[in-house]
Short mmCIF file of N, CA and C in Angstrom, two decimals:
data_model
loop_
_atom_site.label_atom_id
_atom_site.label_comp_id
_atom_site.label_asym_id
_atom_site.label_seq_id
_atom_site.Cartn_x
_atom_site.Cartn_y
_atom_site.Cartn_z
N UNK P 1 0.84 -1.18 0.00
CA UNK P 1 0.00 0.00 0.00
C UNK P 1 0.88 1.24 0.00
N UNK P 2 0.51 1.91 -0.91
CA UNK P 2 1.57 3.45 -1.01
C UNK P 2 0.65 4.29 -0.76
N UNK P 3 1.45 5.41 -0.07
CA UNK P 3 0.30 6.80 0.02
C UNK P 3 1.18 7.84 -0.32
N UNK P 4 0.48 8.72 -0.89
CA UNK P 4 0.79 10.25 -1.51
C UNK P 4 0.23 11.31 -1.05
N UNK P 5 0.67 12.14 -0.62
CA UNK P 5 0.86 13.34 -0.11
C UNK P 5 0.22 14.31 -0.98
N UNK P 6 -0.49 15.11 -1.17
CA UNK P 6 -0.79 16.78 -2.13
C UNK P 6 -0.95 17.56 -1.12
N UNK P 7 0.32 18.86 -1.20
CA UNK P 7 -0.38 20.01 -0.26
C UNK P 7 -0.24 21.08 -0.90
N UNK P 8 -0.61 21.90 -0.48
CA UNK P 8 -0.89 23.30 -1.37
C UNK P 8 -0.46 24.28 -0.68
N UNK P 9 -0.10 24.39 0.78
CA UNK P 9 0.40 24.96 1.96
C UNK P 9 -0.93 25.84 1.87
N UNK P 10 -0.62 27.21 2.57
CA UNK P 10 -1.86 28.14 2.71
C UNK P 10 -2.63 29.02 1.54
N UNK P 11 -2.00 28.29 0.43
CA UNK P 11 -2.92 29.01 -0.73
C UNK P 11 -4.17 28.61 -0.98
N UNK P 12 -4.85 29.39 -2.13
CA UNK P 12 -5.95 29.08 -2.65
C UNK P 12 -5.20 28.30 -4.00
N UNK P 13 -5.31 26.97 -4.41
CA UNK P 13 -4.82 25.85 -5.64
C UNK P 13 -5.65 25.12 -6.12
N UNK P 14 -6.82 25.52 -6.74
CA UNK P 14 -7.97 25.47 -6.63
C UNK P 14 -7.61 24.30 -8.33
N UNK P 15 -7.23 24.38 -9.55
CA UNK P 15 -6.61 23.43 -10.10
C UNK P 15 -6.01 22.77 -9.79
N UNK P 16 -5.13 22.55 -8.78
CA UNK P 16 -4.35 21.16 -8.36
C UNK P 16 -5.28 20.44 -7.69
N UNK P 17 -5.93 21.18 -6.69
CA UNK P 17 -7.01 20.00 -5.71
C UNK P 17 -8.09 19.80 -6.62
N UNK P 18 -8.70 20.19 -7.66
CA UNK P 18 -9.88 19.42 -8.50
C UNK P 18 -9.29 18.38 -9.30
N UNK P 19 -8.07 18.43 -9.56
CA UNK P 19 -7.35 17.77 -10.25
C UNK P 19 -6.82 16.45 -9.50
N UNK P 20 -6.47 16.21 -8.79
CA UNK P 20 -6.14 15.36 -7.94
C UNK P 20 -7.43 14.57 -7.37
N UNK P 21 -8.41 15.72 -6.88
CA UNK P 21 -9.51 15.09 -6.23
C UNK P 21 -10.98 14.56 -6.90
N UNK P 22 -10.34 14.23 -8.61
CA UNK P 22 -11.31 14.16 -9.73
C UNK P 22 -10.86 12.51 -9.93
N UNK P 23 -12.12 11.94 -10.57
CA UNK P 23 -12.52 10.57 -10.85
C UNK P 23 -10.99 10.06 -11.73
N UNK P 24 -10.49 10.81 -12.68
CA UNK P 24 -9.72 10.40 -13.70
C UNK P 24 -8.00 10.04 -12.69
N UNK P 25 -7.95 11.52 -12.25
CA UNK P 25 -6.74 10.81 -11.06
C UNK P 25 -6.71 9.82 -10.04
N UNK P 26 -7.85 9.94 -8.99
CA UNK P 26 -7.40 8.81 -8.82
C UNK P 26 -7.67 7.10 -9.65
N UNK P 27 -8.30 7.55 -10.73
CA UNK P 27 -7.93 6.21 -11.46
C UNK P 27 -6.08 5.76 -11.51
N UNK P 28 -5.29 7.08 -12.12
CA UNK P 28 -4.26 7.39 -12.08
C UNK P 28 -3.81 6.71 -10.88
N UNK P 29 -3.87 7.12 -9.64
CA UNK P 29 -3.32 6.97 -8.59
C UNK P 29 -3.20 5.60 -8.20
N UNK P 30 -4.75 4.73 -8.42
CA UNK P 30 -4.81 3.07 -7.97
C UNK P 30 -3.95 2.69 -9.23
N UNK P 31 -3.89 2.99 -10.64
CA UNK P 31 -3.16 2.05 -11.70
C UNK P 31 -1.94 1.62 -11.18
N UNK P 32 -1.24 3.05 -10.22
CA UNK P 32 -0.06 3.15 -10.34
C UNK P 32 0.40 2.84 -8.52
N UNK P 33 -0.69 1.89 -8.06
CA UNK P 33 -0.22 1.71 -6.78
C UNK P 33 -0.67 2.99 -5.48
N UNK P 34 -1.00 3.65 -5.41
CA UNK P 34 -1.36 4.40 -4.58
C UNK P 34 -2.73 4.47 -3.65
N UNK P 35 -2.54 3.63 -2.65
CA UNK P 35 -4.06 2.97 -2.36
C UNK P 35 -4.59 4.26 -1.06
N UNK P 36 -3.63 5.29 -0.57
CA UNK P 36 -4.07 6.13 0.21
C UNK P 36 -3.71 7.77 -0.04
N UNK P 37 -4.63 8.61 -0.18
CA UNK P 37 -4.38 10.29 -0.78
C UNK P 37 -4.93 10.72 0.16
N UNK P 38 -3.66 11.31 0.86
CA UNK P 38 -3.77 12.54 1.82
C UNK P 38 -4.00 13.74 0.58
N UNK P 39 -5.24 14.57 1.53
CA UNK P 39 -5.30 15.97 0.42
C UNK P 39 -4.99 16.70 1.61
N UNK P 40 -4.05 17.64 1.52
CA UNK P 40 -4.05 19.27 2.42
C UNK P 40 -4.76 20.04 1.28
N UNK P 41 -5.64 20.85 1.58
CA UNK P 41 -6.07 21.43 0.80
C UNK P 41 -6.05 23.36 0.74
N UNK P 42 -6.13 23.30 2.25
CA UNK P 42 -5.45 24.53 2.63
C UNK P 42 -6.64 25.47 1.97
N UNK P 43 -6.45 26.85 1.31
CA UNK P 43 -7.49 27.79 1.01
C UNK P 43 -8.51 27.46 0.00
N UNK P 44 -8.11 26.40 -1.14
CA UNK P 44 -8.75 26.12 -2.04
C UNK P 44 -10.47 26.10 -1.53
N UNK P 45 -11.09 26.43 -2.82
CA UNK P 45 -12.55 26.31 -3.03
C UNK P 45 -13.20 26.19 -3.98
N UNK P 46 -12.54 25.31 -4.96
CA UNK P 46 -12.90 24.31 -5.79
C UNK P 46 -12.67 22.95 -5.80
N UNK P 47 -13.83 22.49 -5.56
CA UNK P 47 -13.82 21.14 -5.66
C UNK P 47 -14.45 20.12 -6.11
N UNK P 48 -14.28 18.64 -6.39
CA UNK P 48 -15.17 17.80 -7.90
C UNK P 48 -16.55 17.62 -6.33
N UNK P 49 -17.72 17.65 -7.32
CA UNK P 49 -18.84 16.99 -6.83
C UNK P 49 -18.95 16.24 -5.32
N UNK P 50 -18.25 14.96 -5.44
CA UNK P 50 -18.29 14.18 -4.23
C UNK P 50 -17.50 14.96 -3.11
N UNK P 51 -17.12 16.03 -2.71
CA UNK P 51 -16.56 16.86 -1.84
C UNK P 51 -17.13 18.27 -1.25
N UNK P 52 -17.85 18.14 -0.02
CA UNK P 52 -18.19 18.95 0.66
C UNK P 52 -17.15 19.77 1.46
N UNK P 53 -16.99 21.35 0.80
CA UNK P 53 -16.10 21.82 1.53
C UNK P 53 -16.74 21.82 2.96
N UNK P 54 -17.65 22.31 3.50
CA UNK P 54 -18.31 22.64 4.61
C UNK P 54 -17.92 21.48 5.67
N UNK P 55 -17.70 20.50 4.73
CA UNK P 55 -17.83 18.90 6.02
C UNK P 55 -16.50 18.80 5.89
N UNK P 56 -15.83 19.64 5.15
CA UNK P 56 -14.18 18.91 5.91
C UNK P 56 -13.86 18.89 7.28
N UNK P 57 -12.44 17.96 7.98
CA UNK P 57 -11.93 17.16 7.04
C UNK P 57 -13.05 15.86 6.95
N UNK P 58 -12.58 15.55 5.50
CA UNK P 58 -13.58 14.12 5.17
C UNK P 58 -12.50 13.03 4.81
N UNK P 59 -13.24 11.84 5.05
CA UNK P 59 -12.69 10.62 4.31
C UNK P 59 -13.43 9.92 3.48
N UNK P 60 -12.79 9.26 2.73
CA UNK P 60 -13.93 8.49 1.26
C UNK P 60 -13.26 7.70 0.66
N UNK P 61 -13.54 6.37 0.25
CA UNK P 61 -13.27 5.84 -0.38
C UNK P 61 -13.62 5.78 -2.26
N UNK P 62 -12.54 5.93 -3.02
CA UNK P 62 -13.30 6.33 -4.66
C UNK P 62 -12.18 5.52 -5.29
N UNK P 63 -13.03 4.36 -5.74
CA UNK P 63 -12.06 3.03 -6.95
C UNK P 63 -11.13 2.56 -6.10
N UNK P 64 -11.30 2.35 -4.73
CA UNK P 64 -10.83 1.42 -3.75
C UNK P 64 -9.36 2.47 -3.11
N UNK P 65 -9.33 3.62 -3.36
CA UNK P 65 -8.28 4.36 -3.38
C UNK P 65 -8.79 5.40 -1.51
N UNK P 66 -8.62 4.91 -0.72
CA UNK P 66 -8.88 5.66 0.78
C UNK P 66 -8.54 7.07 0.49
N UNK P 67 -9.14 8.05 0.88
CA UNK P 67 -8.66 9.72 0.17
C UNK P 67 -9.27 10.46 1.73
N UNK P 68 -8.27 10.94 1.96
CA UNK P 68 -8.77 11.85 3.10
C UNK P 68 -8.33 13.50 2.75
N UNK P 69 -9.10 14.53 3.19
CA UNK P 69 -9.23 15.85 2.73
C UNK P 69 -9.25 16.90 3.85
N UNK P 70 -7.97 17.46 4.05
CA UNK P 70 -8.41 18.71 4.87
C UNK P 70 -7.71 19.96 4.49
N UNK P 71 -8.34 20.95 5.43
CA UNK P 71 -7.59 21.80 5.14
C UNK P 71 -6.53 22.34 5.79
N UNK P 72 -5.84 22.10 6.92
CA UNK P 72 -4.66 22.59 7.82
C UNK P 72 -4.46 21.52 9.03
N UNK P 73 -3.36 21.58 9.35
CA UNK P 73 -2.81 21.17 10.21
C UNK P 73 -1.87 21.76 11.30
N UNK P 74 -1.22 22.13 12.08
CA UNK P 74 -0.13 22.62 12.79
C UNK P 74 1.53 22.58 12.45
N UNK P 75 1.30 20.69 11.47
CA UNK P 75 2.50 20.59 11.45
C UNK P 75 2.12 19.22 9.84
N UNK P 76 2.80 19.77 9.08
CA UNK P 76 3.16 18.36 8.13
C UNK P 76 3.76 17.12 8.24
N UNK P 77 4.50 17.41 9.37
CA UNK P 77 5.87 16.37 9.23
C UNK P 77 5.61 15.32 9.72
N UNK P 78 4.70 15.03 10.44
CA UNK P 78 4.26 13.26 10.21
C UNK P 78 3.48 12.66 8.56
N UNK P 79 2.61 13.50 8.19
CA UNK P 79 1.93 13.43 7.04
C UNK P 79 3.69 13.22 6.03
N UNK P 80 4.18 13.96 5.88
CA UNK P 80 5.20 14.18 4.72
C UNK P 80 6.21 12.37 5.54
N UNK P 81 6.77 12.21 6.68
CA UNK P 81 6.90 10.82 6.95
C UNK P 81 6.69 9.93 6.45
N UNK P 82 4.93 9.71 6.32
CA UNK P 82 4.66 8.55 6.10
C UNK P 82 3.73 8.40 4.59
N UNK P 83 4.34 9.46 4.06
CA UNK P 83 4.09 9.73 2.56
C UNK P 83 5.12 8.82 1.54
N UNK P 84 4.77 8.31 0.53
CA UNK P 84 5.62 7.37 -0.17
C UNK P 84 6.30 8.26 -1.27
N UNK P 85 5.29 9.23 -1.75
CA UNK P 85 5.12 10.16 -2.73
C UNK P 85 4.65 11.84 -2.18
N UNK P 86 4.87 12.56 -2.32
CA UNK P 86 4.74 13.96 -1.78
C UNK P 86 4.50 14.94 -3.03
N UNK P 87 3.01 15.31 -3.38
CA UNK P 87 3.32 16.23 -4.46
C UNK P 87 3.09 17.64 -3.66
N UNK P 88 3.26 18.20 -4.30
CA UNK P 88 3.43 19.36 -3.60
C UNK P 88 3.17 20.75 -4.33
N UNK P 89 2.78 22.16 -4.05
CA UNK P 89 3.29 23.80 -4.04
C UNK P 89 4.42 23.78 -4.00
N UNK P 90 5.13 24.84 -5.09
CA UNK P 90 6.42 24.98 -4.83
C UNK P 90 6.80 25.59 -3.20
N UNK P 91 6.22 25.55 -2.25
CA UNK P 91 6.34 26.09 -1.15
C UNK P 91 7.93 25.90 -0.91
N UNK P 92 8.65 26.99 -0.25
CA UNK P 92 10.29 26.12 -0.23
C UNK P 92 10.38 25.41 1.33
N UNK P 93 9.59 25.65 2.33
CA UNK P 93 9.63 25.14 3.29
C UNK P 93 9.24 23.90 3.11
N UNK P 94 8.06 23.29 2.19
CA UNK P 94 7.70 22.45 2.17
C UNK P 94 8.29 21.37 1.58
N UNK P 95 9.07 21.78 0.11
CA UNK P 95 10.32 21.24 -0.40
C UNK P 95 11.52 20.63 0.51
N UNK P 96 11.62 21.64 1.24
CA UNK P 96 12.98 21.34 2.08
C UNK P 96 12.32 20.56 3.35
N UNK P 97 11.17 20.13 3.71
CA UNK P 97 11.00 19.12 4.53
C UNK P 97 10.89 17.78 3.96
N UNK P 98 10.41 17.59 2.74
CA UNK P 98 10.11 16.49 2.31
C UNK P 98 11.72 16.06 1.70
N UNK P 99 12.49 16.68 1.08
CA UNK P 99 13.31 16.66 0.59
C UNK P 99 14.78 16.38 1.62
N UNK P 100 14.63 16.97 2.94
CA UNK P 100 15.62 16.28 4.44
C UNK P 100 15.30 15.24 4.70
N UNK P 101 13.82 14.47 4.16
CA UNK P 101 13.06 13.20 5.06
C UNK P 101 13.20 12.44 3.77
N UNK P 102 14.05 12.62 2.52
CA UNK P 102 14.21 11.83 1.30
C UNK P 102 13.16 11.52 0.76
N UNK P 103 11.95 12.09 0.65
CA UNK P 103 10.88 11.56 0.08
C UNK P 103 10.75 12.11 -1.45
N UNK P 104 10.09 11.02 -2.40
CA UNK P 104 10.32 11.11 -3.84
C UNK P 104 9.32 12.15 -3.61
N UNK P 105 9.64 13.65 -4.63
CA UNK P 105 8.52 14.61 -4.72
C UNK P 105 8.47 15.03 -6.29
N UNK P 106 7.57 15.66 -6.21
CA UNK P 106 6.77 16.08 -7.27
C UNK P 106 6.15 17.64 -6.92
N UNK P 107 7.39 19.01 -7.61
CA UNK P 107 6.55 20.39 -7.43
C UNK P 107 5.81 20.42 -8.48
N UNK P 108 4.48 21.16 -7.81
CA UNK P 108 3.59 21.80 -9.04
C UNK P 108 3.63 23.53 -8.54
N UNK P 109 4.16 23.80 -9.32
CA UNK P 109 3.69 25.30 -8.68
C UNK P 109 2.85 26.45 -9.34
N UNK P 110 2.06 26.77 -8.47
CA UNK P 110 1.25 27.63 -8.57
C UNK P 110 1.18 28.68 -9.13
N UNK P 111 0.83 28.57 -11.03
CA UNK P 111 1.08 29.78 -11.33
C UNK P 111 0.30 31.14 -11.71
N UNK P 112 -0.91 30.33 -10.07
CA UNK P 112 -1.90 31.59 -10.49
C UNK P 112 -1.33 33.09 -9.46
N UNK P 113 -0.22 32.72 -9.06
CA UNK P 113 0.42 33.80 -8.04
C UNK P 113 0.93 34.73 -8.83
N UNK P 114 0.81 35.86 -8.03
CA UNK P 114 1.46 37.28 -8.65
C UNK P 114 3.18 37.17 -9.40
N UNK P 115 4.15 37.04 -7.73
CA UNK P 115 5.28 36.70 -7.94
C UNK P 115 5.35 34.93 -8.03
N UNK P 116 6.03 34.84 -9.29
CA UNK P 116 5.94 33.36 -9.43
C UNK P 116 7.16 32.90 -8.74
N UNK P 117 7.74 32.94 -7.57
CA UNK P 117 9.23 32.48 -6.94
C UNK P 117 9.14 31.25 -7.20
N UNK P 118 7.86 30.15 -7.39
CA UNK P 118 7.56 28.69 -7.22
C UNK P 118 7.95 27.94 -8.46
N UNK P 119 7.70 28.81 -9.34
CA UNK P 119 8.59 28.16 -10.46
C UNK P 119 9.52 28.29 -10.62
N UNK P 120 10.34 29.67 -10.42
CA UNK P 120 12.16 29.16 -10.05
C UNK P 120 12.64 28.19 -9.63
N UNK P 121 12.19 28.13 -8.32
CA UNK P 121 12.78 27.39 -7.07
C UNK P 121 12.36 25.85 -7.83
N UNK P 122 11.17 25.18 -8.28
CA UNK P 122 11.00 24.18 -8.88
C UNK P 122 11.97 23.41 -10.33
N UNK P 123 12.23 24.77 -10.81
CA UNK P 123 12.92 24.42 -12.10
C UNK P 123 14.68 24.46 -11.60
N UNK P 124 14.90 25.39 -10.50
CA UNK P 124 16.68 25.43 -9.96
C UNK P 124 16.33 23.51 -9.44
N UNK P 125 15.82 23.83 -8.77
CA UNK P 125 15.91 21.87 -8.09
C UNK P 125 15.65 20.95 -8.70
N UNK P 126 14.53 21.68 -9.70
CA UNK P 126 14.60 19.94 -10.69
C UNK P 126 15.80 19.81 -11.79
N UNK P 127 15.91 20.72 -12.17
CA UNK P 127 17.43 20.87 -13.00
C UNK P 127 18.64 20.20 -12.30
N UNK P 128 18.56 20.38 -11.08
CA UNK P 128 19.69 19.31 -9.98
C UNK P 128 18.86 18.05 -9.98
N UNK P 129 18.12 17.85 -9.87
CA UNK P 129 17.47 16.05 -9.96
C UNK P 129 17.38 16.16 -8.76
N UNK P 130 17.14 16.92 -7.85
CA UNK P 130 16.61 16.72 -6.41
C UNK P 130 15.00 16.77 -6.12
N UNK P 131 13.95 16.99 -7.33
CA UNK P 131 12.77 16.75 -7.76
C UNK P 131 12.17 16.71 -8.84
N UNK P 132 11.11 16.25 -8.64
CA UNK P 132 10.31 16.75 -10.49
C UNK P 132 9.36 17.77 -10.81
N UNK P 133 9.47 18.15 -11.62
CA UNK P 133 9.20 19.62 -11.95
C UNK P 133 7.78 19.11 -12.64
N UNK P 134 6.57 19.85 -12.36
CA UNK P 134 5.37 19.38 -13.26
C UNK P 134 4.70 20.18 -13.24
N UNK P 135 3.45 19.97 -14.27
CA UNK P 135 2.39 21.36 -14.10
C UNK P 135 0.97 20.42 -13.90
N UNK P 136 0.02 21.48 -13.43
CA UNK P 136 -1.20 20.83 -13.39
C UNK P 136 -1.60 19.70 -14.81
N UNK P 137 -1.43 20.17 -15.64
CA UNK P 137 -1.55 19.33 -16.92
C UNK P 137 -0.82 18.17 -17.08
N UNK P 138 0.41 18.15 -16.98
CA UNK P 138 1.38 16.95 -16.74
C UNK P 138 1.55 16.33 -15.59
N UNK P 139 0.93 16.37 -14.42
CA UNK P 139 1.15 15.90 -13.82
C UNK P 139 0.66 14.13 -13.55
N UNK P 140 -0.73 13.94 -14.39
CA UNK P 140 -1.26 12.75 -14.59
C UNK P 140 0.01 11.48 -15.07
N UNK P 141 0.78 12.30 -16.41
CA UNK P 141 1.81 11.65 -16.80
C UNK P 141 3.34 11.40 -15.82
N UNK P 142 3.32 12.16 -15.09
CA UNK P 142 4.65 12.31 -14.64
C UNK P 142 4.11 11.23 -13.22
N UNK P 143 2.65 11.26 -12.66
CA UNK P 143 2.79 10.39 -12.15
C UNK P 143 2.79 8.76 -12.53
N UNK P 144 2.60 8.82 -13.74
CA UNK P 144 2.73 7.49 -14.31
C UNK P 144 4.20 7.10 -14.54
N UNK P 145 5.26 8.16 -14.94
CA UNK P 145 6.80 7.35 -15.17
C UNK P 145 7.41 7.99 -13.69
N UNK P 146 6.73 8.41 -12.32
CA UNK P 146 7.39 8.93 -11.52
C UNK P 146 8.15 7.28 -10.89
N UNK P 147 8.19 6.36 -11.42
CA UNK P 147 8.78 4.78 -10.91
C UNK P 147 10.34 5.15 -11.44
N UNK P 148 9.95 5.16 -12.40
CA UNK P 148 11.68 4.98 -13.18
C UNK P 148 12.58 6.11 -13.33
N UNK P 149 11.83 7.25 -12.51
CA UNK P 149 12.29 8.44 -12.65
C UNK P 149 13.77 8.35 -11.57
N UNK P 150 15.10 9.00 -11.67
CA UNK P 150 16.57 8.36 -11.08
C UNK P 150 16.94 10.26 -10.15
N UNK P 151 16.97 10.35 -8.91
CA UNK P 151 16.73 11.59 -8.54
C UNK P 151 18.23 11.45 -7.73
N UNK P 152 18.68 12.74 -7.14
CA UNK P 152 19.66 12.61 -6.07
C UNK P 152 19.35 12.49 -4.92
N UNK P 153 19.97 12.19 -4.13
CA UNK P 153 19.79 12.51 -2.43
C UNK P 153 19.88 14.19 -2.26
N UNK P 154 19.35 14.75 -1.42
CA UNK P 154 19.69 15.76 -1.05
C UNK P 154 19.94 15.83 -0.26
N UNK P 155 21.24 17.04 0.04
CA UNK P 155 22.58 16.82 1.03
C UNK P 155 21.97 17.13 2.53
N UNK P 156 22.62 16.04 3.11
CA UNK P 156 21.94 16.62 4.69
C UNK P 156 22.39 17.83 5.15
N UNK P 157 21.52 18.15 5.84
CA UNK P 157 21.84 20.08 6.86
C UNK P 157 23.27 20.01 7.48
N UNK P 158 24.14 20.53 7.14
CA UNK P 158 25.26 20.59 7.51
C UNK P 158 25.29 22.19 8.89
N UNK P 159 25.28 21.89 10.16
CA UNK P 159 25.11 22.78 11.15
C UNK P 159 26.86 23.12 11.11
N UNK P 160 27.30 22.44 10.95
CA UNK P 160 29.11 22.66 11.33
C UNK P 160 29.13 24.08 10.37
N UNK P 161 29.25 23.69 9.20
CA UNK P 161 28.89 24.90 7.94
C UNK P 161 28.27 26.42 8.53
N UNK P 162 27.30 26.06 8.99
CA UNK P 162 26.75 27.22 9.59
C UNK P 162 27.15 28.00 10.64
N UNK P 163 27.65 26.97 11.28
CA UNK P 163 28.60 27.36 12.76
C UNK P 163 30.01 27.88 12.33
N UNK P 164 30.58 27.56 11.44
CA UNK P 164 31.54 28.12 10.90
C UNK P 164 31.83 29.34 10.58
N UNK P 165 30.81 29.70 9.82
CA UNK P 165 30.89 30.91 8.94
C UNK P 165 30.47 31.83 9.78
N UNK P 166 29.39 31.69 10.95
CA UNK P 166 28.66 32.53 11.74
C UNK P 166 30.31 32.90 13.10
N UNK P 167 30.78 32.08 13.38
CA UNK P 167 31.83 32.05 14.25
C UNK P 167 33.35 32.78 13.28
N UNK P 168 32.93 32.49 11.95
CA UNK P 168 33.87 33.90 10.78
C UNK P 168 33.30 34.95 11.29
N UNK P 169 31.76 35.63 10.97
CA UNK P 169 31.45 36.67 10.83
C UNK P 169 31.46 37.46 12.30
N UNK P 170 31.59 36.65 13.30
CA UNK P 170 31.63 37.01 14.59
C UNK P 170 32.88 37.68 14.94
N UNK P 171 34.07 37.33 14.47
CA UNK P 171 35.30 37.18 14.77
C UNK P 171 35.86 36.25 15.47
N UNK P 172 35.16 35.11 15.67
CA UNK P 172 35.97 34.15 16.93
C UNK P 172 36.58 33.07 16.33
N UNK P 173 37.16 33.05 14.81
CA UNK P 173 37.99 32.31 14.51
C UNK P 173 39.17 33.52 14.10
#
């Protein structure tokens, strides 16, 4: 049993969550092994038919695929844990948690935003192979070859580094 992650952090992503939370994906999702979809859904307020914003969070079962839906939490980092798959907002906090906890991800970023920083930051990291870069449209496909897809590790938090340079700028080396 695999589960996948979609969060949107505190935006309104109102195409990624109809998209994800529509009949055709998770067909997508069971073909390809994914028997549990966490949705964060965060500001969004569009959503397919079988989804009552009012009654979130909800759970449901659709083509044997368990799908649970909310909108916030305090903290991701158990959700992003025990995620097999993590798609994601280019959020960079959110990147850089899933991405310390090695989890295979997938940015979509949001390009109904003013300043688009989410597609930089998506295209600098996927260009390193430290994720995959997708759009609402491709993303059906990318989760279909996301198996054979060959990514890097990303480098653990180096505190020495930090302690270093901060103990330069101090004067105490």
């Amino acid at each position: 049993m695999r589960r996948v992650l979609i969060t949107v952090g505190s935006t309104k992503f109102d195409n990624l969550i109809e998209l994800v939370l529509g009949e055709q994906m998770i067909e997508v999702f069971s073909k390809h092994g994914f028997t549990n979809v966490v949705v964060q859904c965060g500001n969004s307020s569009l959503f397919p038919e079988w989804v009552d914003p009012a009654a979130l969070p909800i759970e449901s079962i659709k083509s044997g695929v368990h799908i649970h839906v909310w909108r916030f939490k305090p903290s991701l980092e158990e959700e992003i844990s025990n995620a097999d798959l993590v798609i994601s907002h280019a959020g960079s906090g959110t990147i850089l948690d899933a991405l310390r906890k090695k989890k295979l991800l997938i940015v979509v970023p949001n390009d109904t935003l003013l300043d688009n920083h989410q597609l930089e930051l998506a295209v600098a990291l996927g260009e390193q192979r430290y994720l995959v870069a997708a759009s609402v449209s491709t993303l059906p496909e990318t989760i279909a070859t996301i198996d054979s897809v060959s990514l890097e590790t990303f480098p653990d938090h180096d505190r020495a580094a930090f302690r270093a340079i901060l103990d330069e700028e101090m004067g105490f080396l």
